[in-house]
PDB file of C-alpha atoms in Angstrom:
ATOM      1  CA  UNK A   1       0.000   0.000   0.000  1.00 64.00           C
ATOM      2  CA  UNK A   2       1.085   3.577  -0.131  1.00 73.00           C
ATOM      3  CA  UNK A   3       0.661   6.048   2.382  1.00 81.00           C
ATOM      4  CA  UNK A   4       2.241   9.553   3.301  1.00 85.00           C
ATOM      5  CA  UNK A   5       2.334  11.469   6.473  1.00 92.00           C
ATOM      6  CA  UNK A   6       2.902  14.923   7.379  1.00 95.00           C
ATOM      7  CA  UNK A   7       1.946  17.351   9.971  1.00 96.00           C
ATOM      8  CA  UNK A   8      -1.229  19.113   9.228  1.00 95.00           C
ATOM      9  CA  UNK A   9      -0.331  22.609  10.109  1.00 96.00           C
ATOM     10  CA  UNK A  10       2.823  24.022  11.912  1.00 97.00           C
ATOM     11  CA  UNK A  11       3.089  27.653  13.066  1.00 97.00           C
ATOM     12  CA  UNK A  12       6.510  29.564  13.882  1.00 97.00           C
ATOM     13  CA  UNK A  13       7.472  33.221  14.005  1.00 97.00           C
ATOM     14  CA  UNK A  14       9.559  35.573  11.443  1.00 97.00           C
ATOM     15  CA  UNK A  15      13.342  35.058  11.279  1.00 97.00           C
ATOM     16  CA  UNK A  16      13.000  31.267  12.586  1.00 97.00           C
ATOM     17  CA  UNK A  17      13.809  28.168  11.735  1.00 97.00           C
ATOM     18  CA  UNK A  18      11.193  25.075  11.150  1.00 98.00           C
ATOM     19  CA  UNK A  19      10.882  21.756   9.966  1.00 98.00           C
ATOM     20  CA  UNK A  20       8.095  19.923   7.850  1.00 97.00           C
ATOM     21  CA  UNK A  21       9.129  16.181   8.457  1.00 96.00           C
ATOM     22  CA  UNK A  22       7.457  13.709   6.180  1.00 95.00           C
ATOM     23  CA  UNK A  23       7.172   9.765   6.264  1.00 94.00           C
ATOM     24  CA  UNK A  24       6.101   7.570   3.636  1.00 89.00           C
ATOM     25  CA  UNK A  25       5.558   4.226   2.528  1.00 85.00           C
ATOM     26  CA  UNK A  26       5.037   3.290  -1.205  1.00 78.00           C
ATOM     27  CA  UNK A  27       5.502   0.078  -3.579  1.00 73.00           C
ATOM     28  CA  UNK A  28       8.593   1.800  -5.200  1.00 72.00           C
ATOM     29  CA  UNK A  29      10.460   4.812  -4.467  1.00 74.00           C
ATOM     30  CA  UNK A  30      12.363   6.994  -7.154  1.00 76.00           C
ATOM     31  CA  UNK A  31      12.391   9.946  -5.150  1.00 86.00           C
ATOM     32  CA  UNK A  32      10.929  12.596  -2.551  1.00 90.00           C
ATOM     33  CA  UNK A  33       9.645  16.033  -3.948  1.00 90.00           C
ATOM     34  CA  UNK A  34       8.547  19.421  -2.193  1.00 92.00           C
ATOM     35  CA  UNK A  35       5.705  21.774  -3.480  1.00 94.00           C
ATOM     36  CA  UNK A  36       4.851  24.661  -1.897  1.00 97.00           C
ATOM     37  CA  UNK A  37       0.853  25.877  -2.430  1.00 96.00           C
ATOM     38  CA  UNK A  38      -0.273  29.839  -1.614  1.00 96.00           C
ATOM     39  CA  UNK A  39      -3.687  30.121  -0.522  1.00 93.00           C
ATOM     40  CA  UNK A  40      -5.644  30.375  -3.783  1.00 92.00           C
ATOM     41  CA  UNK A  41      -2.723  29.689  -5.985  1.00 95.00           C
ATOM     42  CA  UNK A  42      -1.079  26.663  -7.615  1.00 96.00           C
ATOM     43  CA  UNK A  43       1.311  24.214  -6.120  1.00 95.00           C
ATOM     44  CA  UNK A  44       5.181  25.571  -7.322  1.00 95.00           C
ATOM     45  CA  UNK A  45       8.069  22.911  -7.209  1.00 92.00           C
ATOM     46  CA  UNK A  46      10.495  23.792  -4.413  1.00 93.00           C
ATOM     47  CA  UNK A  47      13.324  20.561  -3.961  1.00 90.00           C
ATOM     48  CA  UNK A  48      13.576  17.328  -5.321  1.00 89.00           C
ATOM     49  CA  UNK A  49      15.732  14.500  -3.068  1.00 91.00           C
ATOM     50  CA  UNK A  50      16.618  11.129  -5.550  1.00 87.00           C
ATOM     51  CA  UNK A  51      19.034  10.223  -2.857  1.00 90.00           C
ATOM     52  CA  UNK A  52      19.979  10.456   0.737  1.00 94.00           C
ATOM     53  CA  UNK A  53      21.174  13.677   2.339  1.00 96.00           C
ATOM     54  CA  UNK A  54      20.608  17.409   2.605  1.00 96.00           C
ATOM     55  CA  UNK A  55      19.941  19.579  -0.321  1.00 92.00           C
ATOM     56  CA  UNK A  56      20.115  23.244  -0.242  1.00 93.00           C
ATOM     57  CA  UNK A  57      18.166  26.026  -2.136  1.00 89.00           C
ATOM     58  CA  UNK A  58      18.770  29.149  -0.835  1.00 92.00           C
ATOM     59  CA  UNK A  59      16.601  29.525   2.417  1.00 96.00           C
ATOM     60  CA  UNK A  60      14.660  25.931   1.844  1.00 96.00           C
ATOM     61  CA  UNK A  61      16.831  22.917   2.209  1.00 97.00           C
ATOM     62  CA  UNK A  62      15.233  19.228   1.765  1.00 96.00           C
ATOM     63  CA  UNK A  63      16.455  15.748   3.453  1.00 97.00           C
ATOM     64  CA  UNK A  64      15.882  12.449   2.628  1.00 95.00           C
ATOM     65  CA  UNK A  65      16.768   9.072   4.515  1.00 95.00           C
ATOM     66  CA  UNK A  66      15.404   6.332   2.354  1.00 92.00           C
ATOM     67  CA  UNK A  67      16.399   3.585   4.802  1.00 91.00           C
ATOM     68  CA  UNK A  68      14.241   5.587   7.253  1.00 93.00           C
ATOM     69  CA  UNK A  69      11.117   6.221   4.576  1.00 91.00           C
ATOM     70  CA  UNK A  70      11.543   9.827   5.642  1.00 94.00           C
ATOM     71  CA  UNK A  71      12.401  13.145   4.776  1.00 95.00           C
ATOM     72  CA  UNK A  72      11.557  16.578   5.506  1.00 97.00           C
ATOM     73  CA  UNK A  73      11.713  20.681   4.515  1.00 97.00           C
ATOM     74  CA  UNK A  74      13.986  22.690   6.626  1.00 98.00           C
ATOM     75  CA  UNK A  75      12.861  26.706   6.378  1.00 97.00           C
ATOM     76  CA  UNK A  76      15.766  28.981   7.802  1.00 97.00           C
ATOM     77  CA  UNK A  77      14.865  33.051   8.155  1.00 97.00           C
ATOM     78  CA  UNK A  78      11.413  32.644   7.940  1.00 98.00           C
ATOM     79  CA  UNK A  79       9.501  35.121   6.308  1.00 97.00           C
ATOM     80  CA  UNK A  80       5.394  36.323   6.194  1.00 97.00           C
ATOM     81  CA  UNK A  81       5.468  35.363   2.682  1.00 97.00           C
ATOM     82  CA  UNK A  82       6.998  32.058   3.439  1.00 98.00           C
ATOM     83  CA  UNK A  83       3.059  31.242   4.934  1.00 98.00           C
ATOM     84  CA  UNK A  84       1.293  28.633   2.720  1.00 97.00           C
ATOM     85  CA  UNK A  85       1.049  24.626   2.299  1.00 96.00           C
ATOM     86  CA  UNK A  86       3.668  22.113   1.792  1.00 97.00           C
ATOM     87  CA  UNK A  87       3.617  19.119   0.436  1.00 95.00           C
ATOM     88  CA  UNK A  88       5.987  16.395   0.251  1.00 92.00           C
ATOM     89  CA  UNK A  89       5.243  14.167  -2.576  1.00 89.00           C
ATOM     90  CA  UNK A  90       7.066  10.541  -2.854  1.00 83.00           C
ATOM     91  CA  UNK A  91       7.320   9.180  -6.070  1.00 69.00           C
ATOM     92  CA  UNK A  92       6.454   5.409  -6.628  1.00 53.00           C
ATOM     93  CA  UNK A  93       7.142   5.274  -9.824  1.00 54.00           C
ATOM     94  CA  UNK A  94       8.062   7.268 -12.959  1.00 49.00           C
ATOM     95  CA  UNK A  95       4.215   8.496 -13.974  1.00 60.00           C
ATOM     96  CA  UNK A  96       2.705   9.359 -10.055  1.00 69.00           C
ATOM     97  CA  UNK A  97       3.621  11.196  -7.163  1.00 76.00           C
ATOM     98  CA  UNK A  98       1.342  10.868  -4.123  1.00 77.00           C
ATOM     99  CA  UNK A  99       0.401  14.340  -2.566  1.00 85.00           C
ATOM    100  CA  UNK A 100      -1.046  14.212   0.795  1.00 78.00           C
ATOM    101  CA  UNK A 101      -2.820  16.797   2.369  1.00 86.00           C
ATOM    102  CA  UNK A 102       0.134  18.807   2.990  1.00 93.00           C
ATOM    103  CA  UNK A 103       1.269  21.314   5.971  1.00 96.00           C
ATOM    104  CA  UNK A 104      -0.009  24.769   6.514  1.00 96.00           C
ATOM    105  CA  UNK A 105       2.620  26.899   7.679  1.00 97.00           C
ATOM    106  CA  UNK A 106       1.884  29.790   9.649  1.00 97.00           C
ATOM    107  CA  UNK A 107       3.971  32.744   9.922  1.00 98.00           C
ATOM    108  CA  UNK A 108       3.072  35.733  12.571  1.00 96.00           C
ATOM    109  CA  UNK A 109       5.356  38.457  12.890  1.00 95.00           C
TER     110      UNK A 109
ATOM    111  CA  UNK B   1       3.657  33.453 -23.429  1.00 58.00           C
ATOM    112  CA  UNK B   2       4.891  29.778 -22.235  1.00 66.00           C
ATOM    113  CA  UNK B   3       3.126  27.974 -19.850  1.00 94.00           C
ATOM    114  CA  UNK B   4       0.372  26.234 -19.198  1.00 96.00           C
ATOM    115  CA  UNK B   5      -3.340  27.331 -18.824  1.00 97.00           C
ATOM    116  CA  UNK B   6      -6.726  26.517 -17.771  1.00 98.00           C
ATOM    117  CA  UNK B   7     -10.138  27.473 -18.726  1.00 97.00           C
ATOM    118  CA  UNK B   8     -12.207  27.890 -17.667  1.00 98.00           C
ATOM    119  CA  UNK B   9     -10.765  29.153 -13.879  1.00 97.00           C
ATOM    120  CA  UNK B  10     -14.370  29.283 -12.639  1.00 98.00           C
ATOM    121  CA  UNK B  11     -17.251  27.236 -14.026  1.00 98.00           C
ATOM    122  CA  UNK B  12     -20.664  26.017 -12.378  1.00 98.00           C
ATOM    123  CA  UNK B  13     -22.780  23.782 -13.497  1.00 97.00           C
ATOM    124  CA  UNK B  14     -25.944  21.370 -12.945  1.00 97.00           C
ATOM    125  CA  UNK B  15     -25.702  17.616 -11.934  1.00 98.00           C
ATOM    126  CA  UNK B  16     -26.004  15.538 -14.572  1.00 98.00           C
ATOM    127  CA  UNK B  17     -24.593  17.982 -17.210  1.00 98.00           C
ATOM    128  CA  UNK B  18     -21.439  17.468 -19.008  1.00 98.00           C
ATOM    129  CA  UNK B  19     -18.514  19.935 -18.720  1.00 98.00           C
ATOM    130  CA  UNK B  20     -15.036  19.933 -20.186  1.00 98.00           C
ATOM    131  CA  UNK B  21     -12.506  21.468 -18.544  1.00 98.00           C
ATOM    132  CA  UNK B  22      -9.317  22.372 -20.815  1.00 98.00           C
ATOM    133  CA  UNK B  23      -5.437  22.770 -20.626  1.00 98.00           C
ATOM    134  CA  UNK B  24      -3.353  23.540 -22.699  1.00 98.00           C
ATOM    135  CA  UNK B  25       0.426  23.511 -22.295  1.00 97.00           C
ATOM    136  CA  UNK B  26       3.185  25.438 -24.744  1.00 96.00           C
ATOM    137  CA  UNK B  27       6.142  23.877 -23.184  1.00 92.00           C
ATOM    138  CA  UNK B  28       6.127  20.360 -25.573  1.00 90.00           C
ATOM    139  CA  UNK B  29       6.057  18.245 -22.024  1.00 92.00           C
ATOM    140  CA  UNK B  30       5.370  14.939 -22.655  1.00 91.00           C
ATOM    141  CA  UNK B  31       3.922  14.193 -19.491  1.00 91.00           C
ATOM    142  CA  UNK B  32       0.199  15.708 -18.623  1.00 93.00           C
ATOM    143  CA  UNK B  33      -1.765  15.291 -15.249  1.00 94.00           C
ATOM    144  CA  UNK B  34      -5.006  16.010 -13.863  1.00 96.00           C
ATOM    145  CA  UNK B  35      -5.489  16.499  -9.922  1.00 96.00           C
ATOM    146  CA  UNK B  36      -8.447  17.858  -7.936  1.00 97.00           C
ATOM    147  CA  UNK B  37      -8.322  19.188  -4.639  1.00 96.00           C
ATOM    148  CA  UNK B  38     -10.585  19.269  -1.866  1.00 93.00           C
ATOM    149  CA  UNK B  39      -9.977  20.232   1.869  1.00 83.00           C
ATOM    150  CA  UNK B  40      -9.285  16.977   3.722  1.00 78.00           C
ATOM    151  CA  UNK B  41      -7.876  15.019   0.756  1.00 80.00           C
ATOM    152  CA  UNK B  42      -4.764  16.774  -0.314  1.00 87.00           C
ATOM    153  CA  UNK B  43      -3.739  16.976  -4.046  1.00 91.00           C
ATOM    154  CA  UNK B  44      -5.415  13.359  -5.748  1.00 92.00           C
ATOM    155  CA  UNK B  45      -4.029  12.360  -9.350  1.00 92.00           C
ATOM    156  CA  UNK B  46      -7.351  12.091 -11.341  1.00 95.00           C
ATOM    157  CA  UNK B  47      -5.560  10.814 -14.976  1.00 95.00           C
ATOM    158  CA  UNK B  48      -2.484  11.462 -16.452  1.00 93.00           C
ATOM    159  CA  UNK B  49      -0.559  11.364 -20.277  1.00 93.00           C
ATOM    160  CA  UNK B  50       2.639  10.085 -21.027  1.00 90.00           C
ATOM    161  CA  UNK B  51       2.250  11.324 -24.369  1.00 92.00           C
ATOM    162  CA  UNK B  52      -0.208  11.603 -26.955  1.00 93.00           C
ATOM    163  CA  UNK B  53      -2.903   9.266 -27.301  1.00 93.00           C
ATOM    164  CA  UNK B  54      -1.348   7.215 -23.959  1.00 94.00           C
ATOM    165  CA  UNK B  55      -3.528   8.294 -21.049  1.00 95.00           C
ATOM    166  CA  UNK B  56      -3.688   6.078 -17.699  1.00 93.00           C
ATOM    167  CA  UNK B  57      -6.071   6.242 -14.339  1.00 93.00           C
ATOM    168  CA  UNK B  58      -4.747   7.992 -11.371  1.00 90.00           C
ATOM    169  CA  UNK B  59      -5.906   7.793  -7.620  1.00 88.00           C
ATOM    170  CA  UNK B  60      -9.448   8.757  -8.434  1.00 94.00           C
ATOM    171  CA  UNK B  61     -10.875   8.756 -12.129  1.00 96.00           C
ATOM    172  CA  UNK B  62     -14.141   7.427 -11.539  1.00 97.00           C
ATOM    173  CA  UNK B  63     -16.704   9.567 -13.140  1.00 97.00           C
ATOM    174  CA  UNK B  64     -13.801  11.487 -15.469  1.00 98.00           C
ATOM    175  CA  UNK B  65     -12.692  11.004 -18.946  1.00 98.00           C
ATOM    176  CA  UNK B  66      -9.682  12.367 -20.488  1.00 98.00           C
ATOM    177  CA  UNK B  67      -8.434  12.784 -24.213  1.00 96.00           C
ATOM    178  CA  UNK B  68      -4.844  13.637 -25.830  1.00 97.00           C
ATOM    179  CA  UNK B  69      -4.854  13.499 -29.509  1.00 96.00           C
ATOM    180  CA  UNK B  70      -2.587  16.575 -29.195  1.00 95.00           C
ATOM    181  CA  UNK B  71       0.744  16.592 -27.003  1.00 95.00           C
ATOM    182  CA  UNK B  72      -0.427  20.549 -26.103  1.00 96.00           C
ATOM    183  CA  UNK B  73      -3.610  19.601 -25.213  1.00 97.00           C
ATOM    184  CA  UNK B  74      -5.088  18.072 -22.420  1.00 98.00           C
ATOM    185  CA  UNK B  75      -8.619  18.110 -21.614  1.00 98.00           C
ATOM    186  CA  UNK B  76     -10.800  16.745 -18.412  1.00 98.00           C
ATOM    187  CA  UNK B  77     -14.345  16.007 -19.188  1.00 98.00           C
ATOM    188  CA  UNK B  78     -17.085  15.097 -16.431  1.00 98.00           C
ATOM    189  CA  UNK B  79     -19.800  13.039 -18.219  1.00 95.00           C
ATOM    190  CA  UNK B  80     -22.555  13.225 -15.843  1.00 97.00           C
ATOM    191  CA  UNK B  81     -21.349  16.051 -12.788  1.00 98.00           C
ATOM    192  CA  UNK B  82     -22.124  15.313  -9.070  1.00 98.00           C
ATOM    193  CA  UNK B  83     -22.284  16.948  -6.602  1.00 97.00           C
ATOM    194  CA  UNK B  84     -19.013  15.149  -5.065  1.00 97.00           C
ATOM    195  CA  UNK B  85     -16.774  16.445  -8.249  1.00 98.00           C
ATOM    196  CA  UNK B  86     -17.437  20.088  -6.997  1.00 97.00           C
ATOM    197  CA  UNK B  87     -13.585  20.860  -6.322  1.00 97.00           C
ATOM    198  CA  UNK B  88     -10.632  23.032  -7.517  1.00 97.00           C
ATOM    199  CA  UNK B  89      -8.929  20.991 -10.168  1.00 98.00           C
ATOM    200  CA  UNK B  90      -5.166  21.332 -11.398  1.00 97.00           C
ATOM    201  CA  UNK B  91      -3.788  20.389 -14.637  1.00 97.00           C
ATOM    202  CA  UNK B  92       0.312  20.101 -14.697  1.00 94.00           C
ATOM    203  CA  UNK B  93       2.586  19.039 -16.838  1.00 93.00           C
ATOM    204  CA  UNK B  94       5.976  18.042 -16.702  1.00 90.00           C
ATOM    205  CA  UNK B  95       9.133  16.757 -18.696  1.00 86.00           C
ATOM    206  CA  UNK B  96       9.850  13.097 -17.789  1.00 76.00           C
ATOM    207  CA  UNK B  97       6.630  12.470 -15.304  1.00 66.00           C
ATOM    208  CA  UNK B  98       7.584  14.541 -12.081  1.00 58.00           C
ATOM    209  CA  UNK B  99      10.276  11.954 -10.855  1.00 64.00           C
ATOM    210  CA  UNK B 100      13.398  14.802 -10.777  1.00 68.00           C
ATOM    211  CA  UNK B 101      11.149  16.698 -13.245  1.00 80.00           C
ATOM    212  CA  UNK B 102       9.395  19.395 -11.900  1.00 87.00           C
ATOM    213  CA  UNK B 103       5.331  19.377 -12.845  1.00 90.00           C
ATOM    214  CA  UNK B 104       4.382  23.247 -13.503  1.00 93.00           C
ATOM    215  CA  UNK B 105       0.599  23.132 -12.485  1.00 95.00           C
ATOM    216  CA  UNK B 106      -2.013  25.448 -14.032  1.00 97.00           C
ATOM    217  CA  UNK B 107      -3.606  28.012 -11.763  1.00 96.00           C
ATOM    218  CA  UNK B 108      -6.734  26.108 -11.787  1.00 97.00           C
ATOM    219  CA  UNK B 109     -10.271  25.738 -12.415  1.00 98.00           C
ATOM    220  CA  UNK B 110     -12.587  26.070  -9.842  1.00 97.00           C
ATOM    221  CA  UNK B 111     -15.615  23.767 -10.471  1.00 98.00           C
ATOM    222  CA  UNK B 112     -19.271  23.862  -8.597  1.00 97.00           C
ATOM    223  CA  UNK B 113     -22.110  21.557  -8.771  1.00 98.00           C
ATOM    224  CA  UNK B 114     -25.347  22.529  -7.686  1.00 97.00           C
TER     225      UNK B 114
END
């Protein structure tokens, strides 16, 4: 079976630091990808992890232990606009990557 | 411009009409999807292309019916609506499936059935 979980919302404060773990279990496993969804918008591609270990994009950095079936979204300096939904998405193959229903990320100020 | 867009973004409709939604993609991906998303359930992979004339089921295409005698082209038609397919669907497309290729999703079409 496949199945994907993350927390459903996680709220922090400008400037810091937070984590969006997420744990998954498919058939197969080619990789773990990161979307991020505004309110109202569409989903934009953030990070994409084929193999184990940290990769950085600027603020956003994504991990990925596939011995552990887990990975997550580290968010350093947060910002207001950083506020929105993210969703890890596992890939079990080459056509279809499971979404879940995401994390809401709430920034205050 | 390049990209990919929807139409229409807001459409309602009465149950038991038919309604097409379209997409249409200038980028020459091979790979099409359609996902609809409703509070509670996340993102859920309705159908998806591979290329044209190759379409497969997703999670949920019960109720759906897709076409792709164009690679561009990409449309999502509801044969009968219900009540349950009111929901804000996404069309994306991407270069090799969304495994290490990004899928660029459409800004949506939000669909009501009274």
């Amino acid at each position: 079976g496949q199945s994907l979980e993350q927390p459903s919302e996680v709220t922090a404060v400008e400037g810091a630091i937070v984590q969006i773990n997420c744990t998954y279990q498919t058939s197969g496993f080619y990789g773990l990808s990161w979307y991020q969804q505004h309110d109202g918008g569409a989903p934009t591609f953030l990070s994409y992890n084929a193999l184990d270990g940290l990769e950085e994009t600027g603020r956003f950095s994504s991990f990925l232990s596939r011995s552990d079936s887990y990975g997550y979204l580290l968010l350093q300096e947060l910002q207001m606009k950083d506020s929105a939904s993210y969703f890890c998405a596992p890939g079990p193959g080459t056509d279809k990557l499971i979404f879940g229903t995401g994390t809401r990320l709430q920034v205050f100020p | 411009d390049a990209g990919i867009t929807q139409s229409p973004r807001y459409k309602i409709t009465e149950t038991g009409r038919q309604v097409t939604l379209m997409c249409h993609q200038t980028w020459s991906h091979s790979y099409m999807f359609w996902y609809r998303q409703d509070l509670g359930h996340g993102l859920r992979l309705i159908y998806y292309s591979a290329a044209a004339d190759i379409t497969d089921k997703g999670e949920v295409p019960d109720g759906y019916v897709v076409s792709r005698s164009k690679t561009e082209n990409f449309p999502l038609t509801l044969e009968s609506a219900t009540r349950s397919q009111t929901s804000v669907y996404f069309c994306a497309s991407s270069e090799a499936g969304g495994i290490g290729s990004p899928l660029h999703f459409g800004n949506g079409t939000r669909l009501t059935v009274t």
